[in-house]
mmCIF file of C-alpha atoms in Angstrom:
data_model
loop_
_atom_site.group_PDB
_atom_site.id
_atom_site.type_symbol
_atom_site.label_atom_id
_atom_site.label_comp_id
_atom_site.label_asym_id
_atom_site.label_seq_id
_atom_site.Cartn_x
_atom_site.Cartn_y
_atom_site.Cartn_z
ATOM 1 C CA MET D 1 -57.600 88.080 -9.286
ATOM 2 C CA LYS D 2 -60.423 86.849 -7.022
ATOM 3 C CA LYS D 3 -61.549 90.244 -5.722
ATOM 4 C CA ASP D 4 -64.564 91.779 -7.494
ATOM 5 C CA LEU D 5 -63.213 94.995 -8.963
ATOM 6 C CA ASP D 6 -66.736 96.367 -9.548
ATOM 7 C CA GLN D 7 -67.574 96.618 -5.870
ATOM 8 C CA ASP D 8 -68.135 100.261 -4.885
ATOM 9 C CA LYS D 9 -65.535 100.431 -2.179
ATOM 10 C CA THR D 10 -62.868 102.968 -1.421
ATOM 11 C CA THR D 11 -59.936 100.789 -2.362
ATOM 12 C CA SER D 12 -56.736 101.048 -4.324
ATOM 13 C CA PHE D 13 -58.392 98.836 -6.947
ATOM 14 C CA LYS D 14 -61.137 101.383 -7.517
ATOM 15 C CA GLU D 15 -58.584 104.121 -7.958
ATOM 16 C CA ILE D 16 -56.916 102.410 -10.885
ATOM 17 C CA THR D 17 -59.949 101.085 -12.780
ATOM 18 C CA THR D 18 -61.882 102.537 -15.673
ATOM 19 C CA VAL D 19 -65.345 101.596 -16.948
ATOM 20 C CA LYS D 20 -64.830 102.320 -20.632
ATOM 21 C CA HIS D 21 -62.690 100.149 -22.845
ATOM 22 C CA GLY D 22 -63.612 100.725 -26.476
ATOM 23 C CA GLY D 23 -66.363 98.541 -27.867
ATOM 24 C CA HIS D 24 -65.105 95.407 -26.173
ATOM 25 C CA LYS D 25 -66.210 93.775 -22.971
ATOM 26 C CA ILE D 26 -64.494 91.001 -21.045
ATOM 27 C CA ARG D 27 -66.506 87.970 -20.003
ATOM 28 C CA THR D 28 -66.961 89.089 -16.366
ATOM 29 C CA GLY D 29 -68.208 92.536 -17.180
ATOM 30 C CA ARG D 30 -65.818 93.901 -14.593
ATOM 31 C CA ASN D 31 -63.958 97.152 -14.810
ATOM 32 C CA ILE D 32 -60.604 97.177 -16.579
ATOM 33 C CA ILE D 33 -57.368 98.226 -14.904
ATOM 34 C CA ASP D 34 -55.919 101.447 -16.236
ATOM 35 C CA ARG D 35 -52.307 100.354 -16.773
ATOM 36 C CA SER D 36 -51.031 103.927 -16.660
ATOM 37 C CA LYS D 37 -52.042 104.144 -12.980
ATOM 38 C CA ILE D 38 -50.290 100.944 -11.898
ATOM 39 C CA GLY D 39 -47.794 101.547 -9.143
ATOM 40 C CA LYS D 40 -49.495 104.687 -7.854
ATOM 41 C CA ALA D 41 -51.867 102.927 -5.450
ATOM 42 C CA ASP D 42 -51.377 101.201 -2.116
ATOM 43 C CA THR D 43 -49.545 97.879 -2.305
ATOM 44 C CA THR D 44 -52.034 95.818 -0.290
ATOM 45 C CA PHE D 45 -55.791 95.220 -0.272
ATOM 46 C CA GLN D 46 -57.454 93.562 2.710
ATOM 47 C CA GLY D 47 -54.102 92.107 3.721
ATOM 48 C CA GLU D 48 -53.257 90.755 0.278
ATOM 49 C CA LYS D 49 -50.470 91.989 -1.936
ATOM 50 C CA ILE D 50 -51.631 93.725 -5.140
ATOM 51 C CA PRO D 51 -49.851 92.598 -8.336
ATOM 52 C CA ASN D 52 -47.818 94.909 -10.546
ATOM 53 C CA GLN D 53 -46.524 97.028 -7.675
ATOM 54 C CA PHE D 54 -43.022 95.546 -8.014
ATOM 55 C CA THR D 55 -42.175 95.899 -4.344
ATOM 56 C CA GLY D 56 -40.075 92.760 -3.962
ATOM 57 C CA HIS D 57 -40.422 88.995 -3.694
ATOM 58 C CA THR D 58 -43.082 86.934 -2.013
ATOM 59 C CA PHE D 59 -41.312 83.602 -1.479
ATOM 60 C CA LYS D 60 -43.663 80.625 -1.820
ATOM 61 C CA ASN D 61 -41.361 77.759 -2.786
ATOM 62 C CA LYS D 62 -39.142 76.221 -0.161
ATOM 63 C CA ILE D 63 -35.767 75.262 -1.584
ATOM 64 C CA GLU D 64 -35.071 71.576 -0.958
ATOM 65 C CA LYS D 65 -31.569 71.272 0.372
ATOM 66 C CA TYR D 66 -30.872 67.655 -0.532
ATOM 67 C CA ARG D 67 -33.206 66.838 -3.474
ATOM 68 C CA LEU D 68 -33.578 63.238 -2.371
ATOM 69 C CA ASP D 69 -36.423 62.446 -4.772
ATOM 70 C CA GLY D 70 -34.855 63.535 -8.035
ATOM 71 C CA HIS D 71 -31.568 63.944 -9.886
ATOM 72 C CA LYS D 72 -28.825 66.552 -10.283
ATOM 73 C CA LEU D 73 -27.614 65.711 -13.784
ATOM 74 C CA ILE D 74 -28.461 69.202 -15.010
ATOM 75 C CA TYR D 75 -25.466 70.478 -13.032
ATOM 76 C CA HIS D 76 -23.121 68.362 -15.157
ATOM 77 C CA LEU D 77 -23.924 69.697 -18.614
ATOM 78 C CA ASP D 78 -20.283 69.442 -19.692
ATOM 79 C CA ARG D 79 -20.414 65.656 -19.299
ATOM 80 C CA ILE D 80 -23.783 65.505 -21.069
ATOM 81 C CA LEU D 81 -22.401 67.447 -24.025
ATOM 82 C CA GLU D 82 -19.462 65.029 -24.257
ATOM 83 C CA TRP D 83 -21.940 62.134 -24.274
ATOM 84 C CA GLN D 84 -24.057 63.802 -26.967
ATOM 85 C CA ARG D 85 -20.948 64.103 -29.113
ATOM 86 C CA GLY D 86 -20.450 60.344 -28.802
ATOM 87 C CA GLU D 87 -17.363 60.576 -26.587
ATOM 88 C CA ARG D 88 -16.442 57.799 -24.152
ATOM 89 C CA ILE D 89 -17.182 59.564 -20.895
ATOM 90 C CA ALA D 90 -16.206 58.713 -17.336
ATOM 91 C CA PRO D 91 -19.005 58.259 -14.792
ATOM 92 C CA ILE D 92 -20.007 61.339 -12.843
ATOM 93 C CA GLN D 93 -20.766 59.131 -9.857
ATOM 94 C CA ILE D 94 -19.952 55.552 -8.912
ATOM 95 C CA ASP D 95 -22.152 53.531 -6.564
ATOM 96 C CA MET D 96 -20.288 50.594 -5.105
ATOM 97 C CA GLY D 97 -20.084 48.014 -2.427
ATOM 98 C CA LEU D 98 -16.852 47.414 -0.533
ATOM 99 C CA THR D 99 -17.781 43.902 0.579
ATOM 100 C CA LYS D 100 -20.119 41.067 -0.393
ATOM 101 C CA PHE D 101 -21.189 40.316 3.166
ATOM 102 C CA CYS D 102 -22.867 42.019 6.099
ATOM 103 C CA ASN D 103 -23.175 41.887 9.875
ATOM 104 C CA VAL D 104 -26.985 42.142 9.813
ATOM 105 C CA GLY D 105 -29.672 40.373 7.792
ATOM 106 C CA CYS D 106 -32.241 42.971 6.686
ATOM 107 C CA ILE D 107 -35.266 41.158 5.336
ATOM 108 C CA TYR D 108 -35.564 43.542 2.374
ATOM 109 C CA CYS D 109 -31.934 43.219 1.212
ATOM 110 C CA ILE D 110 -31.718 43.211 -2.577
ATOM 111 C CA GLY D 111 -27.983 42.525 -2.324
ATOM 112 C CA VAL D 112 -28.798 38.903 -1.505
ATOM 113 C CA THR D 113 -30.238 38.547 -5.012
ATOM 114 C CA GLN D 114 -27.350 40.303 -6.777
ATOM 115 C CA GLY D 115 -24.895 37.445 -6.975
ATOM 116 C CA GLY D 116 -25.348 36.389 -3.364
ATOM 117 C CA MET D 117 -23.579 37.399 -0.154
ATOM 118 C CA THR D 118 -20.312 35.590 0.517
ATOM 119 C CA LYS D 119 -18.503 36.057 3.828
ATOM 120 C CA GLY D 120 -15.002 37.410 3.422
ATOM 121 C CA GLU D 121 -15.398 38.470 -0.212
ATOM 122 C CA MET D 122 -14.442 42.122 -0.682
ATOM 123 C CA ILE D 123 -12.448 44.665 -2.621
ATOM 124 C CA GLU D 124 -8.906 44.360 -1.360
ATOM 125 C CA PRO D 125 -7.669 47.523 0.421
ATOM 126 C CA ASP D 126 -4.711 48.007 -1.950
ATOM 127 C CA ALA D 127 -7.016 47.609 -4.952
ATOM 128 C CA LEU D 128 -9.459 50.056 -3.392
ATOM 129 C CA MET D 129 -6.774 52.728 -3.045
ATOM 130 C CA ARG D 130 -5.649 52.136 -6.638
ATOM 131 C CA PHE D 131 -9.258 52.440 -7.746
ATOM 132 C CA ILE D 132 -9.625 55.809 -5.959
ATOM 133 C CA GLY D 133 -6.559 57.035 -7.817
ATOM 134 C CA ASP D 134 -7.978 55.828 -11.134
ATOM 135 C CA CYS D 135 -11.224 57.692 -10.441
ATOM 136 C CA GLY D 136 -9.236 60.861 -9.894
ATOM 137 C CA ARG D 137 -7.472 60.390 -13.254
ATOM 138 C CA LEU D 138 -10.765 59.767 -15.038
ATOM 139 C CA GLY D 139 -12.560 62.787 -13.628
ATOM 140 C CA VAL D 140 -15.109 60.914 -11.522
ATOM 141 C CA ARG D 141 -16.807 63.480 -9.293
ATOM 142 C CA SER D 142 -18.282 61.384 -6.517
ATOM 143 C CA ILE D 143 -18.164 57.892 -5.050
ATOM 144 C CA ALA D 144 -20.941 56.470 -2.917
ATOM 145 C CA TYR D 145 -20.380 53.374 -0.792
ATOM 146 C CA ILE D 146 -24.000 52.310 -1.017
ATOM 147 C CA GLY D 147 -23.616 48.916 -2.638
ATOM 148 C CA ASP D 148 -24.364 45.307 -1.844
ATOM 149 C CA GLY D 149 -22.276 44.633 1.301
ATOM 150 C CA GLU D 150 -21.591 46.537 4.525
ATOM 151 C CA PRO D 151 -18.719 49.024 3.894
ATOM 152 C CA THR D 152 -17.472 49.148 7.492
ATOM 153 C CA LEU D 153 -16.356 45.515 7.161
ATOM 154 C CA ASN D 154 -13.661 46.560 4.684
ATOM 155 C CA PRO D 155 -10.427 47.585 6.474
ATOM 156 C CA GLY D 156 -9.596 50.014 3.657
ATOM 157 C CA LEU D 157 -12.714 52.126 4.184
ATOM 158 C CA TYR D 158 -11.335 55.034 6.204
ATOM 159 C CA ASP D 159 -8.108 55.465 4.237
ATOM 160 C CA SER D 160 -10.100 55.490 0.994
ATOM 161 C CA ILE D 161 -12.341 58.307 2.273
ATOM 162 C CA ILE D 162 -9.288 60.435 3.087
ATOM 163 C CA LEU D 163 -7.681 59.786 -0.313
ATOM 164 C CA ALA D 164 -10.867 60.487 -2.282
ATOM 165 C CA LYS D 165 -11.272 63.841 -0.576
ATOM 166 C CA LYS D 166 -7.606 64.653 -1.164
ATOM 167 C CA LEU D 167 -8.088 63.986 -4.887
ATOM 168 C CA GLY D 168 -11.066 66.326 -5.063
ATOM 169 C CA MET D 169 -13.933 63.849 -5.110
ATOM 170 C CA ASP D 170 -17.022 63.899 -2.945
ATOM 171 C CA ILE D 171 -17.531 60.669 -1.047
ATOM 172 C CA GLY D 172 -20.508 59.360 0.888
ATOM 173 C CA MET D 173 -21.501 56.169 2.634
ATOM 174 C CA ALA D 174 -24.611 54.214 3.536
ATOM 175 C CA THR D 175 -24.097 51.852 6.448
ATOM 176 C CA ASN D 176 -26.064 50.023 9.096
ATOM 177 C CA GLY D 177 -23.750 51.927 11.452
ATOM 178 C CA ILE D 178 -23.292 49.203 14.037
ATOM 179 C CA LEU D 179 -19.589 48.677 13.308
ATOM 180 C CA LEU D 180 -18.624 52.284 12.617
ATOM 181 C CA ASP D 181 -15.223 52.804 14.247
ATOM 182 C CA MET D 182 -15.598 55.955 16.322
ATOM 183 C CA ASN D 183 -11.801 56.210 16.499
ATOM 184 C CA HIS D 184 -12.042 57.316 12.852
ATOM 185 C CA ALA D 185 -15.063 59.550 13.397
ATOM 186 C CA HIS D 186 -13.229 62.857 13.013
ATOM 187 C CA GLU D 187 -11.580 62.157 9.652
ATOM 188 C CA MET D 188 -14.755 60.438 8.438
ATOM 189 C CA LEU D 189 -16.901 63.475 9.281
ATOM 190 C CA ARG D 190 -14.264 65.865 8.016
ATOM 191 C CA ASP D 191 -13.825 64.248 4.598
ATOM 192 C CA SER D 192 -17.232 62.687 3.829
ATOM 193 C CA THR D 193 -20.023 64.541 2.085
ATOM 194 C CA PHE D 194 -22.664 62.389 3.746
ATOM 195 C CA ILE D 195 -23.103 59.464 6.097
ATOM 196 C CA ARG D 196 -26.466 57.752 5.806
ATOM 197 C CA ILE D 197 -27.569 55.194 8.364
ATOM 198 C CA ASN D 198 -29.818 52.449 7.013
ATOM 199 C CA LEU D 199 -32.393 52.222 9.772
ATOM 200 C CA SER D 200 -35.892 50.940 9.047
ATOM 201 C CA ALA D 201 -37.140 50.443 12.608
ATOM 202 C CA ALA D 202 -37.751 52.777 15.520
ATOM 203 C CA ASP D 203 -37.651 50.422 18.516
ATOM 204 C CA PRO D 204 -35.629 47.369 19.608
ATOM 205 C CA ASP D 205 -38.310 44.782 18.839
ATOM 206 C CA SER D 206 -38.822 46.073 15.306
ATOM 207 C CA PHE D 207 -35.062 46.356 14.846
ATOM 208 C CA LEU D 208 -34.734 42.661 15.614
ATOM 209 C CA ARG D 209 -37.597 41.804 13.259
ATOM 210 C CA ILE D 210 -36.551 43.982 10.299
ATOM 211 C CA HIS D 211 -32.746 43.994 10.514
ATOM 212 C CA GLN D 212 -32.329 40.642 12.270
ATOM 213 C CA SER D 213 -29.859 42.178 14.684
ATOM 214 C CA SER D 214 -29.966 42.107 18.476
ATOM 215 C CA LYS D 215 -32.129 44.521 20.441
ATOM 216 C CA SER D 216 -29.061 45.788 22.274
ATOM 217 C CA ASN D 217 -27.550 46.861 18.947
ATOM 218 C CA PHE D 218 -30.460 49.223 18.430
ATOM 219 C CA SER D 219 -29.695 51.224 21.560
ATOM 220 C CA MET D 220 -25.981 51.208 20.782
ATOM 221 C CA LEU D 221 -26.650 52.452 17.250
ATOM 222 C CA ILE D 222 -28.822 55.327 18.414
ATOM 223 C CA GLU D 223 -26.105 56.471 20.832
ATOM 224 C CA LYS D 224 -23.515 56.210 18.069
ATOM 225 C CA ILE D 225 -25.605 58.402 15.743
ATOM 226 C CA LYS D 226 -26.022 60.972 18.507
ATOM 227 C CA SER D 227 -22.249 61.000 19.005
ATOM 228 C CA LEU D 228 -21.635 61.540 15.286
ATOM 229 C CA VAL D 229 -24.076 64.453 15.228
ATOM 230 C CA SER D 230 -22.451 65.981 18.313
ATOM 231 C CA LEU D 231 -18.918 65.640 16.909
ATOM 232 C CA ARG D 232 -20.006 67.076 13.583
ATOM 233 C CA ASN D 233 -21.628 70.079 15.232
ATOM 234 C CA GLN D 234 -18.788 70.720 17.680
ATOM 235 C CA ASN D 235 -16.194 70.762 14.907
ATOM 236 C CA ASN D 236 -18.302 72.482 12.214
ATOM 237 C CA TYR D 237 -17.771 69.644 9.764
ATOM 238 C CA ASP D 238 -19.857 69.870 6.603
ATOM 239 C CA CYS D 239 -20.833 66.192 6.547
ATOM 240 C CA THR D 240 -24.583 65.568 6.252
ATOM 241 C CA ILE D 241 -25.905 62.854 8.569
ATOM 242 C CA GLY D 242 -29.167 61.177 7.609
ATOM 243 C CA ILE D 243 -31.144 58.002 8.094
ATOM 244 C CA GLN D 244 -32.935 55.950 5.470
ATOM 245 C CA MET D 245 -36.007 53.791 5.867
ATOM 246 C CA VAL D 246 -36.775 51.087 3.319
ATOM 247 C CA LEU D 247 -40.548 50.777 3.320
ATOM 248 C CA ILE D 248 -42.062 47.296 3.570
ATOM 249 C CA PRO D 249 -45.378 46.134 5.116
ATOM 250 C CA GLU D 250 -43.500 44.792 8.143
ATOM 251 C CA ASN D 251 -42.478 48.328 9.165
ATOM 252 C CA PHE D 252 -45.514 50.398 8.175
ATOM 253 C CA ASP D 253 -46.185 50.909 11.892
ATOM 254 C CA GLN D 254 -42.716 52.433 12.317
ATOM 255 C CA VAL D 255 -43.030 55.338 9.867
ATOM 256 C CA VAL D 256 -44.169 58.093 12.232
ATOM 257 C CA LYS D 257 -42.120 56.702 15.130
ATOM 258 C CA LEU D 258 -38.947 56.834 13.063
ATOM 259 C CA ALA D 259 -39.689 60.357 11.863
ATOM 260 C CA LYS D 260 -39.999 61.455 15.499
ATOM 261 C CA LEU D 261 -36.843 59.564 16.453
ATOM 262 C CA GLY D 262 -34.926 61.410 13.743
ATOM 263 C CA THR D 263 -35.869 64.694 15.384
ATOM 264 C CA GLU D 264 -34.739 63.470 18.786
ATOM 265 C CA ILE D 265 -31.307 62.262 17.690
ATOM 266 C CA GLY D 266 -30.552 65.367 15.617
ATOM 267 C CA VAL D 267 -29.981 63.970 12.118
ATOM 268 C CA ASP D 268 -30.421 66.200 9.075
ATOM 269 C CA TYR D 269 -32.994 64.076 7.315
ATOM 270 C CA LEU D 270 -35.023 60.912 7.174
ATOM 271 C CA GLN D 271 -35.486 59.514 3.684
ATOM 272 C CA ILE D 272 -38.316 57.012 3.224
ATOM 273 C CA LYS D 273 -37.941 55.016 0.040
ATOM 274 C CA GLN D 274 -39.608 52.159 -1.756
ATOM 275 C CA CYS D 275 -38.236 48.660 -1.408
ATOM 276 C CA SER D 276 -36.496 47.922 -4.694
ATOM 277 C CA ASP D 277 -37.522 44.494 -5.897
ATOM 278 C CA THR D 278 -35.918 42.446 -8.656
ATOM 279 C CA GLU D 279 -37.346 41.879 -12.108
ATOM 280 C CA TYR D 280 -38.434 38.450 -10.817
ATOM 281 C CA LYS D 281 -40.203 39.886 -7.733
ATOM 282 C CA GLU D 282 -38.022 37.783 -5.437
ATOM 283 C CA ILE D 283 -38.519 40.052 -2.433
ATOM 284 C CA GLY D 284 -42.269 40.013 -2.975
ATOM 285 C CA ILE D 285 -43.104 43.712 -2.897
ATOM 286 C CA ASN D 286 -46.577 44.743 -4.026
ATOM 287 C CA PRO D 287 -46.549 48.526 -4.665
ATOM 288 C CA ASP D 288 -50.319 48.580 -4.078
ATOM 289 C CA ASP D 289 -49.602 47.941 -0.393
ATOM 290 C CA TYR D 290 -48.076 51.398 -0.076
ATOM 291 C CA LYS D 291 -51.552 52.921 -0.294
ATOM 292 C CA LYS D 292 -52.231 51.530 3.187
ATOM 293 C CA VAL D 293 -49.539 53.704 4.739
ATOM 294 C CA GLU D 294 -50.044 56.884 2.720
ATOM 295 C CA ASN D 295 -51.573 58.841 5.608
ATOM 296 C CA ASP D 296 -48.719 57.933 7.932
ATOM 297 C CA LEU D 297 -46.194 58.979 5.286
ATOM 298 C CA LYS D 298 -47.852 62.366 4.957
ATOM 299 C CA GLU D 299 -47.962 62.734 8.740
ATOM 300 C CA ALA D 300 -44.250 61.924 8.914
ATOM 301 C CA GLU D 301 -43.398 64.587 6.339
ATOM 302 C CA LYS D 302 -45.207 67.179 8.451
ATOM 303 C CA LEU D 303 -42.550 66.660 11.122
ATOM 304 C CA SER D 304 -40.018 68.415 8.894
ATOM 305 C CA THR D 305 -38.509 71.584 10.316
ATOM 306 C CA GLU D 306 -36.015 74.156 9.123
ATOM 307 C CA ASN D 307 -33.161 71.875 10.192
ATOM 308 C CA TYR D 308 -34.725 68.442 9.715
ATOM 309 C CA LEU D 309 -36.244 67.040 6.525
ATOM 310 C CA VAL D 310 -38.552 64.045 6.304
ATOM 311 C CA LYS D 311 -38.707 63.111 2.621
ATOM 312 C CA VAL D 312 -40.868 60.408 1.106
ATOM 313 C CA LYS D 313 -39.810 59.272 -2.376
ATOM 314 C CA TRP D 314 -43.318 59.579 -3.792
ATOM 315 C CA ASN D 315 -42.246 59.147 -7.419
ATOM 316 C CA LYS D 316 -41.294 55.546 -6.738
ATOM 317 C CA ILE D 317 -43.683 54.701 -3.929
ATOM 318 C CA ASN D 318 -46.583 55.652 -6.233
ATOM 319 C CA ILE D 319 -45.078 53.642 -9.052
ATOM 320 C CA LEU D 320 -48.397 52.156 -10.217
ATOM 321 C CA GLY D 321 -50.020 55.570 -10.526
ATOM 322 C CA GLU D 322 -49.123 58.704 -12.451
ATOM 323 C CA THR D 323 -45.784 60.214 -11.427
ATOM 324 C CA ASP D 324 -42.941 62.114 -13.038
ATOM 325 C CA LEU D 325 -41.255 58.783 -13.775
ATOM 326 C CA TYR D 326 -43.993 56.189 -14.164
ATOM 327 C CA LYS D 327 -47.463 55.851 -15.627
ATOM 328 C CA GLY D 328 -49.409 52.754 -14.684
ATOM 329 C CA GLY D 329 -46.228 50.932 -13.694
ATOM 330 C CA PHE D 330 -44.410 51.675 -16.960
ATOM 331 C CA ARG D 331 -41.492 54.035 -17.265
ATOM 332 C CA LYS D 332 -41.807 57.314 -19.129
ATOM 333 C CA TYR D 333 -38.721 56.430 -21.149
ATOM 334 C CA ASP D 334 -37.964 53.452 -23.369
ATOM 335 C CA ILE D 335 -34.169 53.216 -23.346
ATOM 336 C CA CYS D 336 -31.650 53.183 -20.521
ATOM 337 C CA TYR D 337 -29.080 55.858 -21.342
ATOM 338 C CA GLY D 338 -27.943 56.439 -17.778
ATOM 339 C CA THR D 339 -25.351 53.741 -17.170
ATOM 340 C CA PRO D 340 -22.325 55.671 -18.512
ATOM 341 C CA PHE D 341 -23.089 58.492 -16.060
ATOM 342 C CA LEU D 342 -23.654 56.373 -12.951
ATOM 343 C CA GLY D 343 -21.191 53.506 -12.570
ATOM 344 C CA GLN D 344 -21.786 50.403 -10.471
ATOM 345 C CA ILE D 345 -19.269 48.128 -8.757
ATOM 346 C CA SER D 346 -20.073 45.088 -6.645
ATOM 347 C CA GLY D 347 -18.439 44.464 -3.294
ATOM 348 C CA ASN D 348 -16.181 41.795 -4.810
ATOM 349 C CA GLY D 349 -14.746 44.296 -7.314
ATOM 350 C CA ASP D 350 -16.808 43.271 -10.334
ATOM 351 C CA VAL D 351 -17.693 46.192 -12.589
ATOM 352 C CA TYR D 352 -21.175 46.215 -14.123
ATOM 353 C CA PRO D 353 -23.302 48.934 -15.705
ATOM 354 C CA CYS D 354 -26.114 48.517 -13.180
ATOM 355 C CA GLY D 355 -26.713 46.763 -9.840
ATOM 356 C CA PRO D 356 -29.439 44.365 -11.074
ATOM 357 C CA PHE D 357 -26.941 43.118 -13.686
ATOM 358 C CA PHE D 358 -24.547 41.860 -11.004
ATOM 359 C CA GLY D 359 -23.674 38.234 -11.718
ATOM 360 C CA LYS D 360 -24.888 38.330 -15.329
ATOM 361 C CA LYS D 361 -21.815 37.549 -17.434
ATOM 362 C CA ARG D 362 -23.227 39.276 -20.486
ATOM 363 C CA PHE D 363 -22.802 42.639 -18.742
ATOM 364 C CA TYR D 364 -19.535 41.978 -16.913
ATOM 365 C CA MET D 365 -16.914 44.664 -17.615
ATOM 366 C CA GLY D 366 -13.954 43.694 -15.451
ATOM 367 C CA ASN D 367 -12.784 43.512 -11.840
ATOM 368 C CA ILE D 368 -10.891 46.243 -9.981
ATOM 369 C CA ASN D 369 -9.123 43.713 -7.762
ATOM 370 C CA HIS D 370 -7.205 42.518 -10.820
ATOM 371 C CA GLU D 371 -7.427 45.381 -13.322
ATOM 372 C CA SER D 372 -7.094 49.129 -13.422
ATOM 373 C CA TYR D 373 -10.487 50.831 -13.344
ATOM 374 C CA TYR D 374 -9.019 53.463 -15.650
ATOM 375 C CA ASP D 375 -8.244 50.776 -18.221
ATOM 376 C CA ILE D 376 -11.663 49.144 -17.773
ATOM 377 C CA VAL D 377 -13.501 52.401 -18.535
ATOM 378 C CA LYS D 378 -11.306 53.020 -21.569
ATOM 379 C CA SER D 379 -11.717 49.470 -22.895
ATOM 380 C CA ASP D 380 -13.803 48.358 -25.889
ATOM 381 C CA ARG D 381 -15.519 45.777 -23.680
ATOM 382 C CA TYR D 382 -16.875 48.496 -21.359
ATOM 383 C CA TRP D 383 -18.439 50.379 -24.244
ATOM 384 C CA GLU D 384 -19.705 47.270 -26.012
ATOM 385 C CA VAL D 385 -21.740 46.510 -22.901
ATOM 386 C CA GLN D 386 -23.085 50.073 -22.829
ATOM 387 C CA GLU D 387 -24.161 49.715 -26.450
ATOM 388 C CA ASP D 388 -25.771 46.342 -25.730
ATOM 389 C CA ILE D 389 -27.956 48.008 -23.102
ATOM 390 C CA ILE D 390 -29.110 50.733 -25.485
ATOM 391 C CA LYS D 391 -29.930 48.296 -28.289
ATOM 392 C CA ASN D 392 -31.258 45.246 -26.484
ATOM 393 C CA VAL D 393 -32.507 45.972 -22.958
ATOM 394 C CA ASP D 394 -36.286 46.455 -22.646
ATOM 395 C CA VAL D 395 -36.578 48.704 -19.610
ATOM 396 C CA HIS D 396 -40.276 47.862 -19.167
ATOM 397 C CA CYS D 397 -39.625 44.113 -18.966
ATOM 398 C CA ASP D 398 -35.959 43.304 -18.372
ATOM 399 C CA CYS D 399 -35.260 45.793 -15.589
ATOM 400 C CA ALA D 400 -36.139 45.989 -11.921
ATOM 401 C CA VAL D 401 -38.953 48.375 -11.043
ATOM 402 C CA GLY D 402 -37.849 51.548 -9.257
ATOM 403 C CA CYS D 403 -34.284 51.308 -10.514
ATOM 404 C CA ARG D 404 -31.355 53.503 -9.542
ATOM 405 C CA GLN D 405 -31.144 55.008 -13.043
ATOM 406 C CA ASP D 406 -34.786 56.121 -13.286
ATOM 407 C CA TYR D 407 -34.409 59.847 -12.734
ATOM 408 C CA ILE D 408 -31.446 60.420 -15.013
ATOM 409 C CA ASN D 409 -32.939 58.130 -17.666
ATOM 410 C CA LYS D 410 -36.085 60.252 -17.864
ATOM 411 C CA PHE D 411 -33.925 63.353 -18.253
ATOM 412 C CA LEU D 412 -31.629 61.786 -20.855
ATOM 413 C CA TRP D 413 -34.611 60.385 -22.769
ATOM 414 C CA ASP D 414 -35.919 63.937 -23.132
ATOM 415 C CA VAL D 415 -32.463 65.137 -24.200
ATOM 416 C CA LYS D 416 -32.298 62.422 -26.867
ATOM 417 C CA ASN D 417 -35.858 63.007 -28.080
ATOM 418 C CA PRO D 418 -36.422 66.770 -28.389
ATOM 419 C CA PRO D 419 -39.792 68.047 -29.609
ATOM 420 C CA ASP D 420 -40.251 70.098 -32.770
ATOM 421 C CA HIS D 421 -39.725 73.869 -32.645
ATOM 422 C CA ILE D 422 -37.104 73.759 -29.913
ATOM 423 C CA ASN D 423 -36.039 77.351 -30.583
ATOM 424 C CA PHE D 424 -39.440 78.551 -29.402
ATOM 425 C CA VAL D 425 -38.480 78.169 -25.784
#
């Protein structure tokens, strides 16, 4: 307590203090609180609440609605316990592409490095619907269309969203938004948990430079987002609508502009994330560059309101410093345990344990265009690959920096490596 309790003032503090306290003396020489008098004085002193009055909560911590810079594995302890027992578990979530091609050419696209982008290559609609059914049988809890290609180019997209919801799974989508079919807007908003627009520019010129799409598409996209927000609000749909910025030096000047634009168009959040580079640094990201835009990132976050969140993924943007996940560029875990919990499927149907493994035959598990996903997950091959990762993958050398599994891997590493004296909680 910062107040000097020895000051001769007529205060509630004075009323509950005593000078004598045996033969002992605390380091400050101040009077000692008489615990028997606690609760009998006023509850405030010079506008500050006095402790030990037990008059109710003083809320200091704002609850983060979306937890964009973290993980939620703790809410799936049943699946973790199955994994600890050595059982062959189904993924809690599956991240996947629906195609291997796109209608824009974002200059930061990591999908280009993950087995290439081939026009026309996709998960066939019939196979996609079968896959959704298999996920329901397995107990998958969510599917996110956030993979290598643009999901709106797959004609099975909207039917798959409806079926996933019907089978009790949460489903979300990341899209550049340009080709969203507004004729399907109602069922999409009704049945999706989230729709996230990948938008890393705040004006037409930057849109052309970063996304390599026409300036006119920028204006059309903004109007489309506004329409989605309006429809969602009018019909009280629960779908969260957000935008995501991938941070690269070419759009540092867009950070604050985009945060302000998010407010204007009524989305629920703007997430600003690091640009995920490959283990070979093919995109050419230097995390040190992020220091140049730190002030703008902090300014953008200040634009958050009760209904609009601007969230910077500091744990990965500050990857070369000291964060919850990294220390000096190295992970705070040594083994990747996360792949059984978070499945990955490429836009051509190939099943792999992790996105950066796309195209690497050693980690290939099957293809949902030709095989049942249920059978793939139950197969020996699937689990042999998982074991190969645990035994032979060096996460500090073999893996891409800022990987999708980071958060859950740190958590699972701690689960697998408990300290001594765990019963002294």
